[in-house]
PDB file of C-alpha atoms in Angstrom:
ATOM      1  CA  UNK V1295       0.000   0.000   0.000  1.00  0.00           C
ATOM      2  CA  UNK V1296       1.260   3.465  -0.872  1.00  0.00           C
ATOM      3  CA  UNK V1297      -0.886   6.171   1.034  1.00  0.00           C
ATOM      4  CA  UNK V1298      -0.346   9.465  -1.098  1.00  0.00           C
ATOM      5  CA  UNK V1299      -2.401  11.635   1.332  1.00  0.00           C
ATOM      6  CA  UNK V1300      -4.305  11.167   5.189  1.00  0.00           C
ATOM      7  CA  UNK V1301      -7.805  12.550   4.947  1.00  0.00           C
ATOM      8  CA  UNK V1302      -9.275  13.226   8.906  1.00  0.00           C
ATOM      9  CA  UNK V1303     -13.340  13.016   8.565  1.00  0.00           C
ATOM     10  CA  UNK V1304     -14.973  15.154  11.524  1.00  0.00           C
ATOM     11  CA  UNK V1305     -18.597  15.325  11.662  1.00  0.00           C
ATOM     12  CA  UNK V1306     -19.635  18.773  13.115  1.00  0.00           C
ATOM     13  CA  UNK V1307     -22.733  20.947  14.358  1.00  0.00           C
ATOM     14  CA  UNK V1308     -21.449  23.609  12.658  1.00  0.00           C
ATOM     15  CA  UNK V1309     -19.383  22.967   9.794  1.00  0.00           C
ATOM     16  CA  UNK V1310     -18.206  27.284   8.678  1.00  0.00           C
ATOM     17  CA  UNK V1311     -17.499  27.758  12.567  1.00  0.00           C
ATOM     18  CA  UNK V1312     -14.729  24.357  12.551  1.00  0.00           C
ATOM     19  CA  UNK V1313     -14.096  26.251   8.893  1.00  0.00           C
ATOM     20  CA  UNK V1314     -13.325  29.605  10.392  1.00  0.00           C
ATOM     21  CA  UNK V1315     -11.318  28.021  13.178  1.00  0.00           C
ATOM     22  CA  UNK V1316      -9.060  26.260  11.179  1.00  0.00           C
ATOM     23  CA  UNK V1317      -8.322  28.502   8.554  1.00  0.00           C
ATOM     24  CA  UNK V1318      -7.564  31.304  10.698  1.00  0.00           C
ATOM     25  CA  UNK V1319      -5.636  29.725  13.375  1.00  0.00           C
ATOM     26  CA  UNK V1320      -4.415  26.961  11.874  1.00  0.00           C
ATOM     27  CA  UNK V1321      -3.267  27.819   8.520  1.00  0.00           C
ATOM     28  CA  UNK V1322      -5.723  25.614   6.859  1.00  0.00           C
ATOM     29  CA  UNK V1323      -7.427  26.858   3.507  1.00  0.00           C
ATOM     30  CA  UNK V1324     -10.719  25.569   1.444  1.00  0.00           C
ATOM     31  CA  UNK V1325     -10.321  23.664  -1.248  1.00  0.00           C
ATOM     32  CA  UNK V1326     -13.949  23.348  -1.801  1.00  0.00           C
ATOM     33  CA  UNK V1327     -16.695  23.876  -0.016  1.00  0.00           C
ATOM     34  CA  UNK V1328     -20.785  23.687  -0.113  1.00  0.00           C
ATOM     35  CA  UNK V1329     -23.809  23.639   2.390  1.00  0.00           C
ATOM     36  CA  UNK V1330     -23.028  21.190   5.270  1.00  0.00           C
ATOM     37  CA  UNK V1331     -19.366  20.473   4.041  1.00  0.00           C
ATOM     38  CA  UNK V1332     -15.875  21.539   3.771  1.00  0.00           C
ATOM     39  CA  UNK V1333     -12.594  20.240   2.652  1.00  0.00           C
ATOM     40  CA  UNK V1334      -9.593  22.159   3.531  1.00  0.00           C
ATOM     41  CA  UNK V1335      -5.899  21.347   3.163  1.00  0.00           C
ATOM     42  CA  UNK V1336      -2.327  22.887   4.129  1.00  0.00           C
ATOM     43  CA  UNK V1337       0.011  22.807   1.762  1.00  0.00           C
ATOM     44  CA  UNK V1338       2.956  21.430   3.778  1.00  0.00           C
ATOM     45  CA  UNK V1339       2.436  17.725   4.606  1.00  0.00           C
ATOM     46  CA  UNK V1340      -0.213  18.382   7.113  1.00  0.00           C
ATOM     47  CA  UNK V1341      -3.257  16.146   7.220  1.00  0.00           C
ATOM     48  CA  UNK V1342      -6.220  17.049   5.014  1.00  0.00           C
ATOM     49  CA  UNK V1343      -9.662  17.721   6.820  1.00  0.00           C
ATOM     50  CA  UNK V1344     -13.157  17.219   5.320  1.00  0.00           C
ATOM     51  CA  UNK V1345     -15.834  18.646   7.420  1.00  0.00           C
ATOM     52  CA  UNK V1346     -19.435  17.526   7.016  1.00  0.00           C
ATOM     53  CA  UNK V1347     -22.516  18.631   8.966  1.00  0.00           C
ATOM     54  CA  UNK V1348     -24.196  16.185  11.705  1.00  0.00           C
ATOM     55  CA  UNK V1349     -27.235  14.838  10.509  1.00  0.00           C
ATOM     56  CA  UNK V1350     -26.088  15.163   6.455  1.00  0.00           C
ATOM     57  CA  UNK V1351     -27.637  13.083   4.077  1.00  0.00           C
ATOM     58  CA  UNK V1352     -24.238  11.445   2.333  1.00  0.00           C
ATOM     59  CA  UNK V1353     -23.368  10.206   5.338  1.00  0.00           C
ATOM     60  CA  UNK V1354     -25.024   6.433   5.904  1.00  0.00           C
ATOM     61  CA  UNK V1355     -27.860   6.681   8.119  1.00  0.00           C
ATOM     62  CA  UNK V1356     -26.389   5.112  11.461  1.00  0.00           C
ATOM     63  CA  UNK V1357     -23.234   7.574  11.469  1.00  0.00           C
ATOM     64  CA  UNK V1358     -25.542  10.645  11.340  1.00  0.00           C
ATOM     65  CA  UNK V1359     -26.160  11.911  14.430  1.00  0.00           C
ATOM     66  CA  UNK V1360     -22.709  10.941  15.403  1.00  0.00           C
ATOM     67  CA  UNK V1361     -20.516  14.146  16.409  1.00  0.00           C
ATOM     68  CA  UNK V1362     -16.835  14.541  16.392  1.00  0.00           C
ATOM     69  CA  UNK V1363     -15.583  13.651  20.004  1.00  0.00           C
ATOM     70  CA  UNK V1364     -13.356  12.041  22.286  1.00  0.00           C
ATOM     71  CA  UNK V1365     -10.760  12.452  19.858  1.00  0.00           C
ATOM     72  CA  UNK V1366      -7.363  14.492  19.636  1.00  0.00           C
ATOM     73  CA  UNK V1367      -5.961  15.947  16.137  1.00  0.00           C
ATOM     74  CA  UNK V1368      -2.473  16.225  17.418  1.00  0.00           C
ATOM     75  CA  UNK V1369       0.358  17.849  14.920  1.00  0.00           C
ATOM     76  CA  UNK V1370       3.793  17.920  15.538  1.00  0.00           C
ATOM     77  CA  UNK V1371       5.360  21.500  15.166  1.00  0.00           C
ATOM     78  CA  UNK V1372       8.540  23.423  15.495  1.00  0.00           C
ATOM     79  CA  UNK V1373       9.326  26.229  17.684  1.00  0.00           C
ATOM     80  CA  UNK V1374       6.217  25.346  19.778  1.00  0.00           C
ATOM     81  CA  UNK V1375       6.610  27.772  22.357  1.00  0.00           C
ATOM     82  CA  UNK V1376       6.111  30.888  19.891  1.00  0.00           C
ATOM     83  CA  UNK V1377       3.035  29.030  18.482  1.00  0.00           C
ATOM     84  CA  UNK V1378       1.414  29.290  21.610  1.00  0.00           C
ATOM     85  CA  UNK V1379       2.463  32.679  22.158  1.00  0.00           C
ATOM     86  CA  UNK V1380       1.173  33.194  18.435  1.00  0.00           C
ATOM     87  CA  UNK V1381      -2.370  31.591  19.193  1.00  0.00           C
ATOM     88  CA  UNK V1382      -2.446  33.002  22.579  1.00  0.00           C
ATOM     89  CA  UNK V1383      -2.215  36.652  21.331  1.00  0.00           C
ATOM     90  CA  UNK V1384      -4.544  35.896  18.143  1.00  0.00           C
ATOM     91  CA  UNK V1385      -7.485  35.258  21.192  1.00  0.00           C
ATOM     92  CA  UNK V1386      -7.392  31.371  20.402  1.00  0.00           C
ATOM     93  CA  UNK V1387      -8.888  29.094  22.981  1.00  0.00           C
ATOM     94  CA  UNK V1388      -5.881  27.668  24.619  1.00  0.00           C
ATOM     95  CA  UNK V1389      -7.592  24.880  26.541  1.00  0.00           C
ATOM     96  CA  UNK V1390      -4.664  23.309  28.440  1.00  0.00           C
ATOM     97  CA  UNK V1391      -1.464  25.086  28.435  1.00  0.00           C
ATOM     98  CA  UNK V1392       1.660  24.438  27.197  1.00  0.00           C
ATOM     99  CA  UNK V1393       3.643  22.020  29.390  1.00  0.00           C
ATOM    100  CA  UNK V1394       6.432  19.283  29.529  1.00  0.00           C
ATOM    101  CA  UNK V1395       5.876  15.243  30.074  1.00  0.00           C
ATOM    102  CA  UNK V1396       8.585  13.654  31.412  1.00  0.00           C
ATOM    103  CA  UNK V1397       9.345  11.216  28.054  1.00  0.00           C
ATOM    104  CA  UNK V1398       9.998  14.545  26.100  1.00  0.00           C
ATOM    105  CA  UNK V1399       6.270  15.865  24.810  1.00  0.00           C
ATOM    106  CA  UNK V1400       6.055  19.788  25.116  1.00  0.00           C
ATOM    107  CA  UNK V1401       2.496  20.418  24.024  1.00  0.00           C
ATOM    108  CA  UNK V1402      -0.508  22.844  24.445  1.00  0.00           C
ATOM    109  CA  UNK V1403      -4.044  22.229  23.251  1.00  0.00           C
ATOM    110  CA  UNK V1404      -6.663  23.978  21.865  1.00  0.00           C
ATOM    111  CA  UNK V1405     -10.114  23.254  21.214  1.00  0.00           C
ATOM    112  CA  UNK V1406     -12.507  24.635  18.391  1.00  0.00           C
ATOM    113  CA  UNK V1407     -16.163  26.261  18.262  1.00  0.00           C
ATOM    114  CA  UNK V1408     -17.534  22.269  17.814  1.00  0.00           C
ATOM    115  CA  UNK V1409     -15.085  20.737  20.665  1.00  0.00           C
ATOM    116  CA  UNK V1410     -12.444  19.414  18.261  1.00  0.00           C
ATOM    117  CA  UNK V1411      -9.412  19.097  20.305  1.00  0.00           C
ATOM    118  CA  UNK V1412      -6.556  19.984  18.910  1.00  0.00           C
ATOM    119  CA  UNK V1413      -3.318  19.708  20.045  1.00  0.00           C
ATOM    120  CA  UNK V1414       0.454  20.905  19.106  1.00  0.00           C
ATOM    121  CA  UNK V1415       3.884  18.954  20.127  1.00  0.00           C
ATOM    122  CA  UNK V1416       6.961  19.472  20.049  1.00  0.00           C
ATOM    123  CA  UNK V1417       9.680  16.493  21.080  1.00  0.00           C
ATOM    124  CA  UNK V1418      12.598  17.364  23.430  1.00  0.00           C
ATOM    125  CA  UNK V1419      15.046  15.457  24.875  1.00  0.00           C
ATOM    126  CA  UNK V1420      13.491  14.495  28.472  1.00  0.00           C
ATOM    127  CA  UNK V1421      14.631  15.634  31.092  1.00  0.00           C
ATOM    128  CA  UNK V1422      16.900  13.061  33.393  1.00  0.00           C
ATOM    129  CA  UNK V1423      15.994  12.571  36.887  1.00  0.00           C
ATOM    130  CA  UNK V1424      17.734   9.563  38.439  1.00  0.00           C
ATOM    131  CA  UNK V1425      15.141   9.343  41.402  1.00  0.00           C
ATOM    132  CA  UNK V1426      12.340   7.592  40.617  1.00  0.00           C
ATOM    133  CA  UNK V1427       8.625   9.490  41.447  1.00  0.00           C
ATOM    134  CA  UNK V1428       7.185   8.286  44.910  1.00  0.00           C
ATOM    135  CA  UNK V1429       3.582   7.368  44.925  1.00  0.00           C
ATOM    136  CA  UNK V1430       2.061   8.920  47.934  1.00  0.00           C
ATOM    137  CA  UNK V1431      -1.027   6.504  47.917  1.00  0.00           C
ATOM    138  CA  UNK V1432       1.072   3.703  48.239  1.00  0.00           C
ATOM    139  CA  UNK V1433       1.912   2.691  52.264  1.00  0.00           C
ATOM    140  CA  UNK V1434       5.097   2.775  52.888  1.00  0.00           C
ATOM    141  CA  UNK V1435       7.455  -0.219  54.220  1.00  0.00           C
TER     142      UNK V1435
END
């Protein structure tokens, strides 16, 4: 199997706000759009998005009323920290804020007018800490 491009599918409420969201903040653009749908693309290697109203007719009847959720879009970035100082200042809805795991994720998220989590990484080394992490609900011996 070659794959030549990655398509993400979100059924929406409100298919021009997710539209607005990503184009603005998110460097997406349309490609084409009608009533009830959108496809937008980037043109780096970014994954495509097709947006298509809840409840639309070309979608089979028992995935209808089903609504984007539970999911993250996650995209790995450079220079993450002036992306979030980029969103931040363009009023975008910073929903958990930029921080460090321990196996070398920085990352922020954001989340869009329908819920759409989306979230923006950067890898680092991680940090080494020779001491391992106590767990304080765990009796001690």
């Amino acid at each position: 199997m070659n794959v030549s491009t990655s398509t993400l599918s979100l059924t929406v409420a409100d298919v021009d706000a997710s539209q607005e969201f990503l184009t603005t903040h998110l460097g997406y653009q349309v490609a084409m759009a009608a009533d009830g749908f959108a496809s937008l693309t980037r043109e780096d290697a970014a994954v495509d998005i097709v947006l298509l109203r809840r409840g639309a007719d070309v979608l089979p009847p028992e995935q209808r009323d089903q609504q984007a959720a539970g999911l993250i879009l996650a995209f790995t970035v450079t220079d993450l920290a002036a992306e979030e100082a980029r969103l931040r200042a363009a009023g975008a809805p910073i929903t958990m804020p930029l921080r460090e795991e321990p196996w070398g994720e920085r990352l922020f998220q954001l989340t869009d007018p329908n819920g759409v989590v989306i979230q923006l990484v950067e890898w680092v080394t991680p940090s080494a800490d020779p001491s391992p992490v106590e767990d304080e609900t765990l009796p001690r011996t």
